[in-house]
Short mmCIF file of C-alpha atoms in Angstrom, two decimals:
data_model
loop_
_atom_site.label_atom_id
_atom_site.label_comp_id
_atom_site.label_asym_id
_atom_site.label_seq_id
_atom_site.Cartn_x
_atom_site.Cartn_y
_atom_site.Cartn_z
CA MET A 1192 213.20 240.31 -130.19
CA ALA A 1193 210.73 243.14 -129.45
CA LYS A 1194 209.75 243.39 -133.10
CA TYR A 1195 209.51 239.75 -134.05
CA GLY A 1196 208.81 238.15 -130.66
CA THR A 1197 210.49 235.14 -129.04
CA PRO A 1198 211.77 232.75 -131.71
CA THR A 1199 210.31 229.23 -131.78
CA PRO A 1200 212.93 226.76 -130.51
CA LEU A 1201 214.19 224.28 -133.04
CA PRO A 1202 213.32 220.61 -132.52
CA PRO A 1203 216.18 218.43 -131.28
CA LEU A 1204 218.29 216.88 -133.98
CA ARG A 1205 217.70 213.20 -134.55
CA THR A 1206 220.89 211.21 -134.30
CA GLU A 1207 219.22 207.90 -135.18
CA LEU A 1208 216.28 206.91 -137.32
CA ASP A 1209 213.15 205.52 -135.69
CA GLY A 1210 212.91 201.77 -135.81
CA VAL A 1211 213.03 198.50 -133.91
CA VAL A 1212 215.89 198.07 -131.44
CA LEU A 1213 217.59 194.69 -131.63
CA LYS A 1214 220.22 193.07 -129.44
CA CYS A 1215 222.45 190.23 -130.54
CA ALA A 1216 222.76 187.32 -128.12
CA ALA A 1217 226.53 187.49 -128.54
CA ASP A 1218 226.44 190.88 -126.79
CA LEU A 1219 224.55 189.54 -123.78
CA THR A 1220 226.07 188.02 -120.66
CA PRO A 1221 224.02 185.14 -119.21
CA SER A 1222 223.05 185.83 -115.60
CA PRO A 1223 221.39 183.62 -112.97
CA VAL A 1224 218.11 184.43 -111.25
CA ARG A 1225 218.78 186.28 -108.00
CA TRP A 1226 216.75 184.70 -105.24
CA LEU A 1227 215.47 186.28 -102.05
CA TRP A 1228 214.03 182.88 -101.11
CA GLN A 1229 215.34 180.05 -103.29
CA TYR A 1230 212.67 179.02 -105.84
CA TRP A 1231 209.97 181.08 -104.06
CA LEU A 1232 210.82 184.80 -104.19
CA ALA A 1233 213.06 186.19 -106.93
CA LEU A 1234 214.56 189.68 -106.84
CA GLY A 1235 213.36 191.90 -109.66
CA LYS A 1236 210.32 189.70 -110.42
CA LEU A 1237 206.56 189.84 -109.87
CA HIS A 1238 204.86 187.12 -107.80
CA ILE A 1239 201.20 186.39 -107.08
CA LEU A 1240 199.86 184.87 -103.85
CA ALA A 1241 196.27 183.66 -104.30
CA GLY A 1242 193.76 181.84 -102.15
CA ALA A 1243 190.28 181.88 -100.72
CA PRO A 1244 189.36 184.36 -97.97
CA GLY A 1245 190.31 183.16 -94.51
CA GLN A 1246 193.43 181.27 -95.55
CA GLY A 1247 195.82 183.87 -94.11
CA LYS A 1248 197.23 185.25 -97.37
CA THR A 1249 198.13 188.62 -95.84
CA THR A 1250 199.56 186.92 -92.76
CA LEU A 1251 201.68 184.70 -95.03
CA ALA A 1252 203.00 187.74 -96.89
CA LEU A 1253 203.82 189.48 -93.61
CA ALA A 1254 205.60 186.35 -92.37
CA MET A 1255 207.82 186.53 -95.45
CA ALA A 1256 208.37 190.24 -94.88
CA ALA A 1257 209.34 189.65 -91.24
CA THR A 1258 211.83 186.97 -92.27
CA VAL A 1259 213.49 189.45 -94.64
CA THR A 1260 213.77 192.23 -92.05
CA MET A 1261 215.57 190.05 -89.52
CA GLY A 1262 217.55 187.93 -91.97
CA GLY A 1263 215.70 184.97 -90.54
CA ARG A 1264 215.27 181.39 -91.57
CA TRP A 1265 212.90 180.37 -94.37
CA PRO A 1266 210.68 177.28 -93.97
CA ASP A 1267 213.20 175.19 -95.94
CA GLY A 1268 215.97 176.09 -93.49
CA SER A 1269 217.84 178.56 -95.70
CA ILE A 1270 218.83 181.98 -94.39
CA ALA A 1271 217.25 185.15 -95.84
CA THR A 1272 219.28 188.14 -96.95
CA ALA A 1273 218.35 190.91 -94.53
CA GLY A 1274 216.77 194.05 -95.95
CA ASN A 1275 213.93 196.53 -95.78
CA VAL A 1276 210.34 195.77 -96.79
CA LEU A 1277 207.62 198.02 -98.16
CA ILE A 1278 203.92 197.26 -97.75
CA TRP A 1279 200.85 198.78 -99.36
CA SER A 1280 197.47 197.54 -98.24
CA GLY A 1281 194.14 198.90 -99.35
CA GLU A 1282 192.29 196.63 -96.91
CA ASP A 1283 194.10 196.59 -93.53
CA ASP A 1284 195.19 199.33 -91.16
CA PRO A 1285 198.96 199.39 -90.52
CA ALA A 1286 198.70 200.33 -86.82
CA ASP A 1287 196.12 197.86 -85.56
CA THR A 1288 196.48 194.98 -88.03
CA LEU A 1289 199.67 194.90 -90.11
CA LEU A 1290 202.26 196.01 -87.55
CA PRO A 1291 200.96 193.65 -84.80
CA ARG A 1292 201.18 190.74 -87.25
CA LEU A 1293 204.70 191.73 -88.24
CA LEU A 1294 205.75 191.94 -84.59
CA ALA A 1295 204.11 188.57 -83.91
CA ALA A 1296 206.29 187.16 -86.70
CA GLY A 1297 209.43 188.68 -85.13
CA ALA A 1298 209.97 191.51 -87.63
CA ASP A 1299 212.46 194.32 -87.13
CA ARG A 1300 210.00 197.23 -87.16
CA ALA A 1301 212.76 199.71 -88.12
CA LYS A 1302 212.97 197.95 -91.49
CA CYS A 1303 209.22 197.95 -92.20
CA PHE A 1304 207.68 200.79 -94.22
CA PHE A 1305 204.02 201.37 -95.10
CA ILE A 1306 202.68 203.36 -98.03
CA GLU A 1307 200.19 205.83 -96.55
CA GLY A 1308 199.46 208.00 -99.59
CA ALA A 1309 200.93 210.16 -102.32
CA ARG A 1310 201.52 213.90 -102.37
CA ARG A 1311 199.86 215.79 -105.21
CA ASP A 1312 199.70 219.57 -105.51
CA GLY A 1313 200.84 219.87 -101.92
CA GLU A 1314 198.14 217.56 -100.54
CA VAL A 1315 198.34 213.94 -99.43
CA VAL A 1316 195.87 211.79 -101.36
CA PRO A 1317 195.22 208.02 -101.28
CA PHE A 1318 197.97 206.01 -102.94
CA ASP A 1319 197.03 204.66 -106.35
CA PRO A 1320 199.45 201.99 -107.65
CA ALA A 1321 198.15 202.54 -111.16
CA ARG A 1322 199.16 206.20 -111.05
CA ASP A 1323 201.87 206.68 -108.41
CA LEU A 1324 204.44 203.99 -109.26
CA GLY A 1325 206.90 206.62 -110.49
CA GLN A 1326 206.84 208.38 -107.12
CA LEU A 1327 207.02 205.02 -105.40
CA LEU A 1328 210.24 204.14 -107.25
CA ALA A 1329 211.76 207.44 -106.09
CA ALA A 1330 210.75 206.66 -102.49
CA ILE A 1331 212.23 203.16 -102.76
CA GLU A 1332 215.53 204.58 -104.00
CA LYS A 1333 215.52 207.09 -101.14
CA ILE A 1334 214.97 204.41 -98.48
CA GLY A 1335 217.42 201.98 -100.06
CA GLY A 1336 217.79 198.30 -99.36
CA ILE A 1337 214.18 197.37 -100.20
CA LYS A 1338 214.10 193.62 -100.81
CA LEU A 1339 210.35 192.96 -100.80
CA LEU A 1340 207.30 195.00 -101.83
CA VAL A 1341 203.85 193.67 -100.89
CA ILE A 1342 200.77 194.97 -102.78
CA ASP A 1343 197.45 193.93 -101.25
CA PRO A 1344 195.38 193.52 -103.37
CA ILE A 1345 197.24 193.40 -106.67
CA VAL A 1346 194.03 194.22 -108.57
CA SER A 1347 194.33 197.78 -107.25
CA ALA A 1348 197.13 198.32 -109.76
CA VAL A 1349 194.63 197.91 -112.62
CA THR A 1350 192.71 201.04 -113.58
CA GLY A 1351 190.60 199.36 -116.26
CA ASP A 1352 188.63 196.13 -116.32
CA SER A 1353 190.51 193.50 -114.31
CA HIS A 1354 188.85 190.79 -116.42
CA LYS A 1355 190.18 192.03 -119.76
CA ASN A 1356 193.48 190.51 -120.81
CA THR A 1357 194.89 193.52 -122.67
CA GLU A 1358 193.98 196.02 -119.93
CA VAL A 1359 195.51 193.86 -117.19
CA ARG A 1360 198.72 193.33 -119.17
CA ARG A 1361 199.00 197.05 -119.86
CA ALA A 1362 198.42 197.91 -116.20
CA MET A 1363 200.75 195.25 -114.80
CA GLN A 1364 203.72 196.18 -116.99
CA PRO A 1365 204.66 199.22 -114.82
CA VAL A 1366 204.63 196.92 -111.77
CA VAL A 1367 206.95 194.50 -113.58
CA ASP A 1368 209.20 197.41 -114.58
CA LEU A 1369 209.22 198.67 -110.98
CA ALA A 1370 210.37 195.27 -109.70
CA ALA A 1371 213.20 195.21 -112.24
CA ALA A 1372 214.21 198.82 -111.62
CA CYS A 1373 214.47 198.57 -107.82
CA GLY A 1374 215.70 194.97 -107.79
CA CYS A 1375 213.17 193.84 -105.21
CA ALA A 1376 210.68 190.98 -105.17
CA VAL A 1377 207.10 192.19 -105.64
CA LEU A 1378 204.38 190.05 -104.06
CA GLY A 1379 200.79 190.79 -105.07
CA ILE A 1380 197.88 189.26 -103.15
CA THR A 1381 194.61 188.21 -104.77
CA HIS A 1382 191.64 185.86 -104.39
CA PHE A 1383 190.50 182.52 -105.74
CA ALA A 1384 187.37 182.40 -107.85
CA LYS A 1385 184.55 180.48 -106.21
CA GLY A 1386 184.32 176.85 -107.29
CA GLY A 1387 186.72 175.08 -109.62
CA GLN A 1388 187.89 172.45 -107.15
CA GLY A 1389 190.14 169.89 -108.77
CA THR A 1390 191.26 172.22 -111.55
CA ASP A 1391 194.66 173.84 -111.90
CA PRO A 1392 194.85 176.27 -108.93
CA ALA A 1393 196.60 178.88 -111.09
CA GLN A 1394 193.47 179.04 -113.24
CA ARG A 1395 191.31 179.89 -110.22
CA VAL A 1396 192.86 183.33 -109.70
CA VAL A 1397 190.13 185.98 -109.87
CA GLY A 1398 190.23 188.22 -112.93
CA SER A 1399 192.00 187.92 -116.23
CA VAL A 1400 194.46 185.11 -116.91
CA ALA A 1401 196.96 187.91 -117.54
CA PHE A 1402 197.59 188.17 -113.78
CA THR A 1403 199.10 184.68 -113.71
CA ALA A 1404 200.66 185.05 -117.15
CA VAL A 1405 202.58 188.22 -116.28
CA ALA A 1406 203.75 186.97 -112.88
CA ARG A 1407 206.84 184.78 -112.89
CA MET A 1408 205.62 182.88 -109.84
CA VAL A 1409 202.11 182.05 -108.61
CA MET A 1410 201.76 180.75 -105.07
CA VAL A 1411 198.46 179.43 -103.73
CA ALA A 1412 197.28 179.01 -100.16
CA ALA A 1413 194.36 176.77 -99.23
CA LYS A 1414 192.94 174.61 -96.50
CA VAL A 1415 192.96 170.85 -97.08
CA LYS A 1416 191.08 168.24 -95.13
CA GLY A 1417 192.81 165.85 -92.77
CA ASN A 1418 192.79 162.08 -93.23
CA GLY A 1419 190.51 161.45 -90.26
CA GLU A 1420 193.37 161.16 -87.78
CA THR A 1421 194.74 164.66 -88.28
CA LYS A 1422 192.97 167.98 -88.20
CA ASP A 1423 192.45 170.11 -91.28
CA THR A 1424 195.59 171.97 -92.30
CA ARG A 1425 196.71 174.61 -94.75
CA ILE A 1426 199.29 174.35 -97.50
CA LEU A 1427 201.33 176.95 -99.38
CA ALA A 1428 202.23 175.57 -102.80
CA ARG A 1429 203.65 176.74 -106.12
CA ALA A 1430 200.98 176.65 -108.82
CA LYS A 1431 203.20 178.16 -111.51
CA SER A 1432 206.86 179.05 -111.84
CA SER A 1433 208.60 180.28 -114.97
CA ILE A 1434 211.98 180.48 -113.24
CA GLY A 1435 212.15 177.34 -111.10
CA PRO A 1436 210.41 174.12 -110.06
CA GLU A 1437 206.60 174.18 -110.02
CA SER A 1438 206.02 171.46 -107.44
CA GLY A 1439 206.39 171.32 -103.68
CA GLY A 1440 205.09 173.33 -100.76
CA PHE A 1441 204.83 173.68 -97.00
CA HIS A 1442 202.22 173.06 -94.33
CA TYR A 1443 201.40 176.12 -92.28
CA PHE A 1444 199.13 176.98 -89.37
CA LEU A 1445 197.50 180.23 -88.24
CA GLU A 1446 198.19 180.90 -84.57
CA GLN A 1447 197.42 183.76 -82.20
CA SER A 1448 199.93 185.50 -79.96
CA GLU A 1449 200.39 188.68 -77.95
CA PRO A 1450 203.51 190.45 -79.30
CA LEU A 1451 202.90 193.43 -76.99
CA PRO A 1452 200.79 193.70 -73.82
CA GLY A 1453 197.16 194.01 -74.86
CA ILE A 1454 197.98 193.54 -78.56
CA GLU A 1455 196.85 190.26 -80.11
CA ALA A 1456 197.73 189.21 -83.64
CA SER A 1457 197.88 186.15 -85.86
CA HIS A 1458 201.11 184.71 -87.18
CA ILE A 1459 202.30 181.77 -89.26
CA ALA A 1460 203.68 178.58 -87.76
CA TRP A 1461 205.43 176.61 -90.51
CA GLY A 1462 205.08 172.85 -90.76
CA ASP A 1463 206.73 170.14 -92.82
CA ALA A 1464 207.62 170.35 -96.49
CA VAL A 1465 205.34 168.46 -98.88
CA GLU A 1466 205.92 167.05 -102.33
CA GLY A 1467 203.63 167.18 -105.35
CA THR A 1468 202.03 169.71 -107.63
CA ALA A 1469 199.60 172.33 -106.35
CA ARG A 1470 196.75 170.50 -108.08
CA GLU A 1471 197.67 167.27 -106.30
CA LEU A 1472 198.23 168.90 -102.93
CA LEU A 1473 195.08 171.03 -102.94
CA THR A 1474 192.70 168.26 -103.90
CA ASP A 1475 189.73 169.47 -101.89
CA PRO A 1476 190.09 173.14 -100.93
CA GLU A 1477 186.76 174.71 -99.98
CA ASP A 1478 184.95 171.44 -100.70
CA ASP A 1479 181.26 171.92 -99.83
CA PRO A 1480 181.80 175.39 -98.32
CA ALA A 1481 179.30 176.59 -95.75
CA GLU A 1482 176.84 179.30 -96.67
CA SER A 1483 178.41 181.63 -94.10
CA GLU A 1484 181.79 181.25 -95.77
CA ASP A 1485 180.21 182.07 -99.13
CA ALA A 1486 178.75 185.25 -97.66
CA SER A 1487 182.11 186.24 -96.21
CA ASP A 1488 183.81 185.62 -99.56
CA ALA A 1489 181.27 187.73 -101.41
CA CYS A 1490 181.58 190.60 -98.94
CA GLU A 1491 185.37 190.59 -99.13
CA LEU A 1492 185.38 190.61 -102.93
CA LEU A 1493 182.76 193.38 -103.10
CA ARG A 1494 184.55 195.50 -100.50
CA ALA A 1495 187.73 195.32 -102.60
CA GLU A 1496 185.84 196.74 -105.61
CA LEU A 1497 184.17 199.67 -103.83
CA ASP A 1498 185.39 202.88 -102.26
CA ALA A 1499 184.00 204.99 -99.43
CA VAL A 1500 184.70 208.24 -101.31
CA TYR A 1501 184.02 207.63 -104.99
CA TRP A 1502 180.98 206.10 -106.69
CA THR A 1503 181.45 202.96 -108.79
CA ASN A 1504 179.15 201.61 -111.49
CA SER A 1505 177.40 198.55 -110.08
CA GLU A 1506 178.12 196.54 -113.24
CA GLN A 1507 181.84 197.12 -112.79
CA ALA A 1508 181.74 196.52 -109.03
CA THR A 1509 179.89 193.21 -109.26
CA GLN A 1510 181.71 191.75 -112.27
CA PRO A 1511 184.44 190.04 -110.18
CA LEU A 1512 181.77 188.40 -108.00
CA LYS A 1513 179.82 187.17 -111.02
CA SER A 1514 183.03 185.79 -112.52
CA ALA A 1515 183.75 184.08 -109.20
CA GLY A 1516 180.41 182.24 -109.45
CA PHE A 1517 178.26 184.20 -107.00
CA SER A 1518 174.55 184.57 -107.81
CA LYS A 1519 172.64 187.83 -107.98
CA LYS A 1520 171.00 187.00 -104.69
CA GLN A 1521 174.36 186.43 -102.98
CA ILE A 1522 175.76 189.67 -104.42
CA TRP A 1523 172.72 191.62 -103.29
CA GLN A 1524 172.93 190.14 -99.79
CA ALA A 1525 176.64 191.02 -99.62
CA SER A 1526 175.84 194.62 -100.60
CA LYS A 1527 173.23 194.84 -97.84
CA LYS A 1528 175.61 193.33 -95.28
CA LEU A 1529 178.22 195.97 -96.17
CA GLY A 1530 175.59 198.73 -96.02
CA VAL A 1531 176.35 199.77 -99.60
CA CYS A 1532 174.99 203.20 -100.58
CA ARG A 1533 173.30 203.35 -103.98
CA LYS A 1534 172.03 206.03 -106.36
CA LYS A 1535 170.96 206.32 -109.98
CA ASP A 1536 173.35 207.92 -112.45
CA GLY A 1537 170.71 210.17 -113.99
CA MET A 1538 167.32 209.21 -115.35
CA LYS A 1539 168.68 206.81 -117.97
CA GLY A 1540 171.98 205.96 -116.34
CA GLY A 1541 172.93 202.85 -114.42
CA TRP A 1542 173.31 202.34 -110.69
CA LEU A 1543 176.26 203.72 -108.73
CA TRP A 1544 177.50 202.08 -105.54
CA ARG A 1545 179.94 203.06 -102.80
CA LEU A 1546 180.80 202.00 -99.25
CA PRO A 1547 179.22 203.96 -96.40
CA GLY A 1548 180.94 206.37 -94.04
CA THR A 1549 181.97 209.29 -96.24
CA ALA A 1550 182.00 212.62 -94.42
CA GLY A 1551 180.57 215.58 -96.27
CA THR A 1552 178.49 213.59 -98.75
CA ARG A 1553 175.07 215.07 -99.41
CA PRO A 1554 172.34 212.90 -97.89
CA GLU A 1555 170.38 212.93 -101.12
CA ASP A 1556 173.35 211.41 -102.97
CA SER A 1557 173.01 208.03 -101.28
CA LYS A 1558 170.37 205.52 -100.37
CA PRO A 1559 170.96 203.23 -97.37
CA GLU A 1560 170.75 199.48 -97.75
CA ASP A 1561 167.10 199.22 -96.74
CA SER A 1562 165.83 202.39 -98.43
CA THR A 1563 162.77 201.86 -100.62
CA GLU A 1564 163.44 204.85 -102.85
CA ASP A 1565 165.43 203.92 -105.95
CA SER A 1566 166.19 200.49 -104.45
CA GLU A 1567 167.31 198.56 -107.49
CA GLY A 1568 166.31 194.94 -107.74
CA SER A 1569 164.27 194.97 -104.54
CA SER A 1570 160.81 195.52 -106.00
CA LEU A 1571 158.12 192.92 -106.58
CA ARG A 1572 155.27 192.52 -108.92
CA ASN A 1573 152.00 190.93 -107.95
CA GLY A 1574 153.35 190.07 -104.48
CA GLU A 1575 156.10 187.70 -105.71
CA SER A 1576 159.24 187.34 -103.62
CA SER A 1577 162.29 189.24 -104.83
CA GLU A 1578 165.27 187.18 -105.94
CA SER A 1579 167.56 189.88 -104.58
CA SER A 1580 166.34 189.89 -101.02
CA GLY A 1581 164.16 186.80 -100.65
CA VAL A 1582 161.39 188.77 -98.86
CA LEU A 1583 158.08 190.38 -99.82
CA GLU A 1584 158.33 194.09 -100.58
CA SER A 1585 155.62 196.64 -99.83
CA SER A 1586 153.27 198.04 -102.44
CA ARG A 1587 154.94 201.41 -101.89
CA THR A 1588 158.23 199.92 -103.09
CA GLN A 1589 156.50 198.47 -106.14
CA GLU A 1590 155.14 201.87 -107.08
CA ILE A 1591 158.51 203.62 -106.73
CA THR A 1592 160.87 201.14 -108.35
CA GLY A 1593 158.57 199.40 -110.79
CA HIS A 1594 161.00 196.74 -111.96
CA ALA A 1595 162.14 193.26 -111.01
CA TRP A 1596 165.11 190.95 -111.45
CA GLY A 1597 165.77 189.82 -114.96
CA SER A 1598 164.37 192.95 -116.59
CA ASP A 1599 166.30 195.39 -118.76
CA SER A 1600 166.87 197.54 -115.68
CA ASP A 1601 168.65 194.74 -113.83
CA PRO A 1602 171.35 196.51 -111.70
CA PHE A 1603 173.90 193.74 -112.37
#
C-alpha cells in the first residue's frame, strides 16, 4: 500500500444490460383512482387551480385544506378523509394571511404545516420547489399523514422559461413524482391570461400549455355576471379532467369573518351545484374589465416574477405579462407602482429588475422607479410623450438615456 498507493476501486458488476424496461399488462393489477374529494382532488395526482386575480384562488385552496384537516364536508355533501396539509406560498405570509384564513374556514391548526425554507450548509435559505423537492419528500414522510400539498404559485417550481413546453414538462415531472411518492393530492395555483373570454378556460392558463397537460385536473375560478335579478357570483368549475367527469361546478362567495378577536380574514361560503362545462358556465368572466383591475392584474403577475433579493432580466420578468396581453405601457406602469429597482447589466447587457426592500444592497446597484439615470424606456426625443409613462420627460433625461420605445434598446 505504501509503495503502490491506494488501489482504485473496481466498478460495480453489471447484473443486467442497459436497455428499455417493459412491463406486461398481465403482470399489472388494475387499481381505482383514490379520491380525496370525489372527482375533484385525487391522491397521488397533480391539480391546477387557475383564475384571474381577485377571484379568491388562495382562499379556495385553503378552504379545501381546512376541510381535510377537520374531516369536514365537501360542497357536494361527501365527507373528507381527515389528514394533515402542507402549504407553500411565495406570495402570502403564513401568520397574518394564511393561518387566519384557515381558522376562518374552521381548520384544525395542529394539522396545518407551512414550508418556511430549506436548510443548506447549516443555514436556512428560501424554499425553492425546483431544487428542494427531495428534502420536502423527506419532511412529508417525517410528518406523516399529509393528504394535500398546496403550491402557490405553481410556476415557482419551474426554473427555466415557464412559456417553453419542454422546460415546463421537465420541471413539473419532479412535482408529479412527489405527489405519487407521498400519496397526497398536489394543488398548484396559477393565473388566467388576460383576454380570451369565450374560449376554453383551460387554454387561458398563463404560461406553457404543459401546465394543463401535465396536471390530471384543471379547476378554474371566475366571476360571472348575474341575470339582472341576482348579484354577480363566482363559480368553481372543472375545465379539464383526465380521471373523471369534466363538467359541473359550484357557486361560491367570498365572505369576511373574525376567527379570533382582532383578526379578520376571508373565507369561502359554498353555494349550489351547477351543471355544464367550464366554457358554458364561465361565459363572461372579466368581460369589459375596468382599468384598475387591469393594473392590479399586471402588478400581481409582475410581482410573482420578481424577487427582492436577486436581480432578474427584464425580458424574462415581463414575458408572462406580454403573453397575458398586457401592453408595454401597462407593464411599465405596473413596475412603477411596485417601485421596481432597475440597473443595466454592463455596458452592452440588458436591464435587470428586482423588487425593492433588500437590506445590504449597495445604493449604486439600483435605480428607484422615478430615477432619471439609466431609466429604460422613459426618455423622449424632440419632446414627444413616452409610451412607457405617458408624460413628458426632461431634457436631462433625454441626454442620459438617449433612447425611446420601439428602438433596439427596448427594455422589453
